[in-house]
Structures are given as structure tokens and as C-alpha cells.
């Protein structure tokens, strides 16, 4: 029975890890993206997609309350409507981003390259 040295297995895994990280760096340079900044940008985009309709809805509701005072509190009603619309927009945007990631994975699988979003699994 032949046993492989533990260092040999670790060396192969090390080579695979370094190779896959280098491939990701090359793809990132080609695409011109920086992962950390892309993540911050995505959080900011989702935040603005929700915050802007909420603020605009509350301002519109306050204007309605000022112009036509009724028993209905238009500020809160429009705030809720703005929140619903903002969440809908954020969901649509996130779904589009998910579809881009899926398309990128499929393209990488066709080319035989490891997708860039699997970096976390290597650590």
C-alpha cells in the first residue's frame, strides 16, 4: 500500500487555490471591477432605491395634508406607498443583478473557468 505524503496533497490544494485566485484577478482587471467597491455600490443603490420613494412619498403626502386637510393622514399613507414602491424597485434591481451573476456563471462554466463570485468558498 502506497501512502501519499500529507505535504503533497496540501501542495496541490495550494496550487489550485493560487491558480483560481489569479484567474479571478485577471478577469476582474479585464472587466474593470473591484469587488469591495462593487459591493458598497450595490448597497448604496438598494438604499437609494428604497429611501428616495419613501422621502418623495412623505413630501407628497405632507403637501396633500397641507392643501386638503381630511381625516386621512396623507403623509403616513404616502410614506407607506413610497416604502412599498421602493421595496418593489429594490427587488426588481436585485433580481436583475442575480440574473447577471447567473449568466456570468453559465458563461464561465462554458469556458471552463471558475466563476468570480465563488471566491468566498476558497477562504
mmCIF file of C-alpha atoms in Angstrom:
data_model
loop_
_atom_site.group_PDB
_atom_site.id
_atom_site.type_symbol
_atom_site.label_atom_id
_atom_site.label_comp_id
_atom_site.label_asym_id
_atom_site.label_seq_id
_atom_site.Cartn_x
_atom_site.Cartn_y
_atom_site.Cartn_z
ATOM 1 C CA UNK A 1 0.000 0.000 0.000
ATOM 2 C CA UNK A 2 1.411 3.340 -1.046
ATOM 3 C CA UNK A 3 0.642 6.394 1.046
ATOM 4 C CA UNK A 4 0.927 9.909 -0.214
ATOM 5 C CA UNK A 5 2.714 12.407 1.970
ATOM 6 C CA UNK A 6 0.431 14.985 3.595
ATOM 7 C CA UNK A 7 2.581 17.803 2.223
ATOM 8 C CA UNK A 8 1.961 16.634 -1.339
ATOM 9 C CA UNK A 9 -1.845 16.901 -1.004
ATOM 10 C CA UNK A 10 -1.578 20.307 0.645
ATOM 11 C CA UNK A 11 0.746 21.485 -2.123
ATOM 12 C CA UNK A 12 -1.783 20.548 -4.815
ATOM 13 C CA UNK A 13 -4.573 22.312 -2.967
ATOM 14 C CA UNK A 14 -2.333 25.365 -2.537
ATOM 15 C CA UNK A 15 -1.595 25.423 -6.279
ATOM 16 C CA UNK A 16 -5.305 25.189 -7.104
ATOM 17 C CA UNK A 17 -6.152 27.989 -4.682
ATOM 18 C CA UNK A 18 -3.440 30.285 -6.003
ATOM 19 C CA UNK A 19 -4.376 29.468 -9.598
ATOM 20 C CA UNK A 20 -8.070 30.194 -9.105
ATOM 21 C CA UNK A 21 -7.333 33.463 -7.276
ATOM 22 C CA UNK A 22 -5.038 34.545 -10.095
ATOM 23 C CA UNK A 23 -7.745 33.751 -12.664
ATOM 24 C CA UNK A 24 -10.219 35.892 -10.704
ATOM 25 C CA UNK A 25 -7.748 38.785 -10.567
ATOM 26 C CA UNK A 26 -7.179 38.592 -14.310
ATOM 27 C CA UNK A 27 -10.937 38.539 -15.010
ATOM 28 C CA UNK A 28 -11.506 41.467 -12.632
ATOM 29 C CA UNK A 29 -8.825 43.506 -14.410
ATOM 30 C CA UNK A 30 -10.365 42.685 -17.780
ATOM 31 C CA UNK A 31 -13.831 43.689 -16.606
ATOM 32 C CA UNK A 32 -12.524 46.684 -14.693
ATOM 33 C CA UNK A 33 -14.377 45.863 -11.462
ATOM 34 C CA UNK A 34 -13.206 45.986 -7.885
ATOM 35 C CA UNK A 35 -15.157 43.601 -5.650
ATOM 36 C CA UNK A 36 -15.298 45.623 -2.427
ATOM 37 C CA UNK A 37 -16.319 48.841 -4.175
ATOM 38 C CA UNK A 38 -18.898 46.946 -6.221
ATOM 39 C CA UNK A 39 -20.457 45.638 -3.015
ATOM 40 C CA UNK A 40 -20.587 49.136 -1.490
ATOM 41 C CA UNK A 41 -22.106 50.428 -4.705
ATOM 42 C CA UNK A 42 -24.776 47.738 -4.627
ATOM 43 C CA UNK A 43 -25.683 48.573 -1.023
ATOM 44 C CA UNK A 44 -25.889 52.242 -1.929
ATOM 45 C CA UNK A 45 -28.069 51.555 -4.960
ATOM 46 C CA UNK A 46 -30.521 49.472 -2.945
ATOM 47 C CA UNK A 47 -30.566 52.111 -0.208
ATOM 48 C CA UNK A 48 -31.353 54.889 -2.657
ATOM 49 C CA UNK A 49 -33.976 52.762 -4.420
ATOM 50 C CA UNK A 50 -35.848 52.450 -1.124
ATOM 51 C CA UNK A 51 -35.080 55.821 0.500
ATOM 52 C CA UNK A 52 -35.924 58.077 -2.426
ATOM 53 C CA UNK A 53 -39.536 56.875 -2.937
ATOM 54 C CA UNK A 54 -40.111 56.990 0.849
ATOM 55 C CA UNK A 55 -38.927 60.617 1.083
ATOM 56 C CA UNK A 56 -40.775 61.698 -2.054
ATOM 57 C CA UNK A 57 -43.942 59.910 -0.891
ATOM 58 C CA UNK A 58 -43.825 61.607 2.513
ATOM 59 C CA UNK A 59 -43.245 65.022 0.951
ATOM 60 C CA UNK A 60 -46.151 64.485 -1.423
ATOM 61 C CA UNK A 61 -48.315 63.320 1.487
ATOM 62 C CA UNK A 62 -47.354 66.380 3.541
ATOM 63 C CA UNK A 63 -48.276 68.578 0.596
ATOM 64 C CA UNK A 64 -51.652 66.801 0.304
ATOM 65 C CA UNK A 65 -52.248 67.269 4.062
ATOM 66 C CA UNK A 66 -51.456 70.977 3.739
ATOM 67 C CA UNK A 67 -53.652 71.501 0.654
ATOM 68 C CA UNK A 68 -56.633 69.303 1.606
ATOM 69 C CA UNK A 69 -56.822 68.545 5.327
ATOM 70 C CA UNK A 70 -59.028 65.479 5.892
ATOM 71 C CA UNK A 71 -59.382 62.677 8.413
ATOM 72 C CA UNK A 72 -56.909 60.653 6.334
ATOM 73 C CA UNK A 73 -53.279 61.272 7.226
ATOM 74 C CA UNK A 74 -51.835 61.533 3.723
ATOM 75 C CA UNK A 75 -48.260 61.829 4.950
ATOM 76 C CA UNK A 76 -48.308 58.377 6.532
ATOM 77 C CA UNK A 77 -50.302 56.903 3.650
ATOM 78 C CA UNK A 78 -47.857 58.170 1.048
ATOM 79 C CA UNK A 79 -44.902 57.162 3.216
ATOM 80 C CA UNK A 80 -46.223 53.600 3.213
ATOM 81 C CA UNK A 81 -46.875 53.733 -0.524
ATOM 82 C CA UNK A 82 -43.346 55.064 -1.101
ATOM 83 C CA UNK A 83 -41.922 52.253 1.022
ATOM 84 C CA UNK A 84 -43.860 49.648 -0.964
ATOM 85 C CA UNK A 85 -42.750 51.158 -4.279
ATOM 86 C CA UNK A 86 -39.135 51.418 -3.065
ATOM 87 C CA UNK A 87 -39.091 47.782 -1.970
ATOM 88 C CA UNK A 88 -40.574 46.773 -5.320
ATOM 89 C CA UNK A 89 -37.869 48.721 -7.197
ATOM 90 C CA UNK A 90 -35.140 47.235 -4.991
ATOM 91 C CA UNK A 91 -36.486 43.731 -5.591
ATOM 92 C CA UNK A 92 -36.539 44.270 -9.347
ATOM 93 C CA UNK A 93 -32.973 45.631 -9.293
ATOM 94 C CA UNK A 94 -31.717 42.751 -7.144
ATOM 95 C CA UNK A 95 -33.394 40.234 -9.453
ATOM 96 C CA UNK A 96 -31.622 41.783 -12.452
ATOM 97 C CA UNK A 97 -28.276 41.602 -10.642
ATOM 98 C CA UNK A 98 -28.939 37.960 -9.731
ATOM 99 C CA UNK A 99 -29.670 37.178 -13.368
ATOM 100 C CA UNK A 100 -26.379 38.845 -14.382
ATOM 101 C CA UNK A 101 -24.500 36.660 -11.872
ATOM 102 C CA UNK A 102 -26.232 33.516 -13.152
ATOM 103 C CA UNK A 103 -25.416 34.481 -16.744
ATOM 104 C CA UNK A 104 -21.771 35.092 -15.757
ATOM 105 C CA UNK A 105 -21.583 31.683 -14.042
ATOM 106 C CA UNK A 106 -23.024 29.921 -17.076
ATOM 107 C CA UNK A 107 -20.575 31.729 -19.344
ATOM 108 C CA UNK A 108 -17.663 30.750 -17.090
ATOM 109 C CA UNK A 109 -18.811 27.138 -16.996
ATOM 110 C CA UNK A 110 -18.925 27.064 -20.795
ATOM 111 C CA UNK A 111 -15.381 28.447 -20.940
ATOM 112 C CA UNK A 112 -14.177 26.156 -18.139
ATOM 113 C CA UNK A 113 -13.253 28.995 -15.758
ATOM 114 C CA UNK A 114 -14.203 29.211 -12.097
ATOM 115 C CA UNK A 115 -16.826 31.983 -11.555
ATOM 116 C CA UNK A 116 -15.603 35.069 -9.701
ATOM 117 C CA UNK A 117 -18.408 35.019 -7.117
ATOM 118 C CA UNK A 118 -17.146 31.760 -5.590
ATOM 119 C CA UNK A 119 -14.135 33.490 -4.036
ATOM 120 C CA UNK A 120 -15.639 33.276 -0.563
ATOM 121 C CA UNK A 121 -15.749 29.476 -0.757
ATOM 122 C CA UNK A 122 -11.954 29.311 -1.206
ATOM 123 C CA UNK A 123 -11.169 31.081 2.096
#
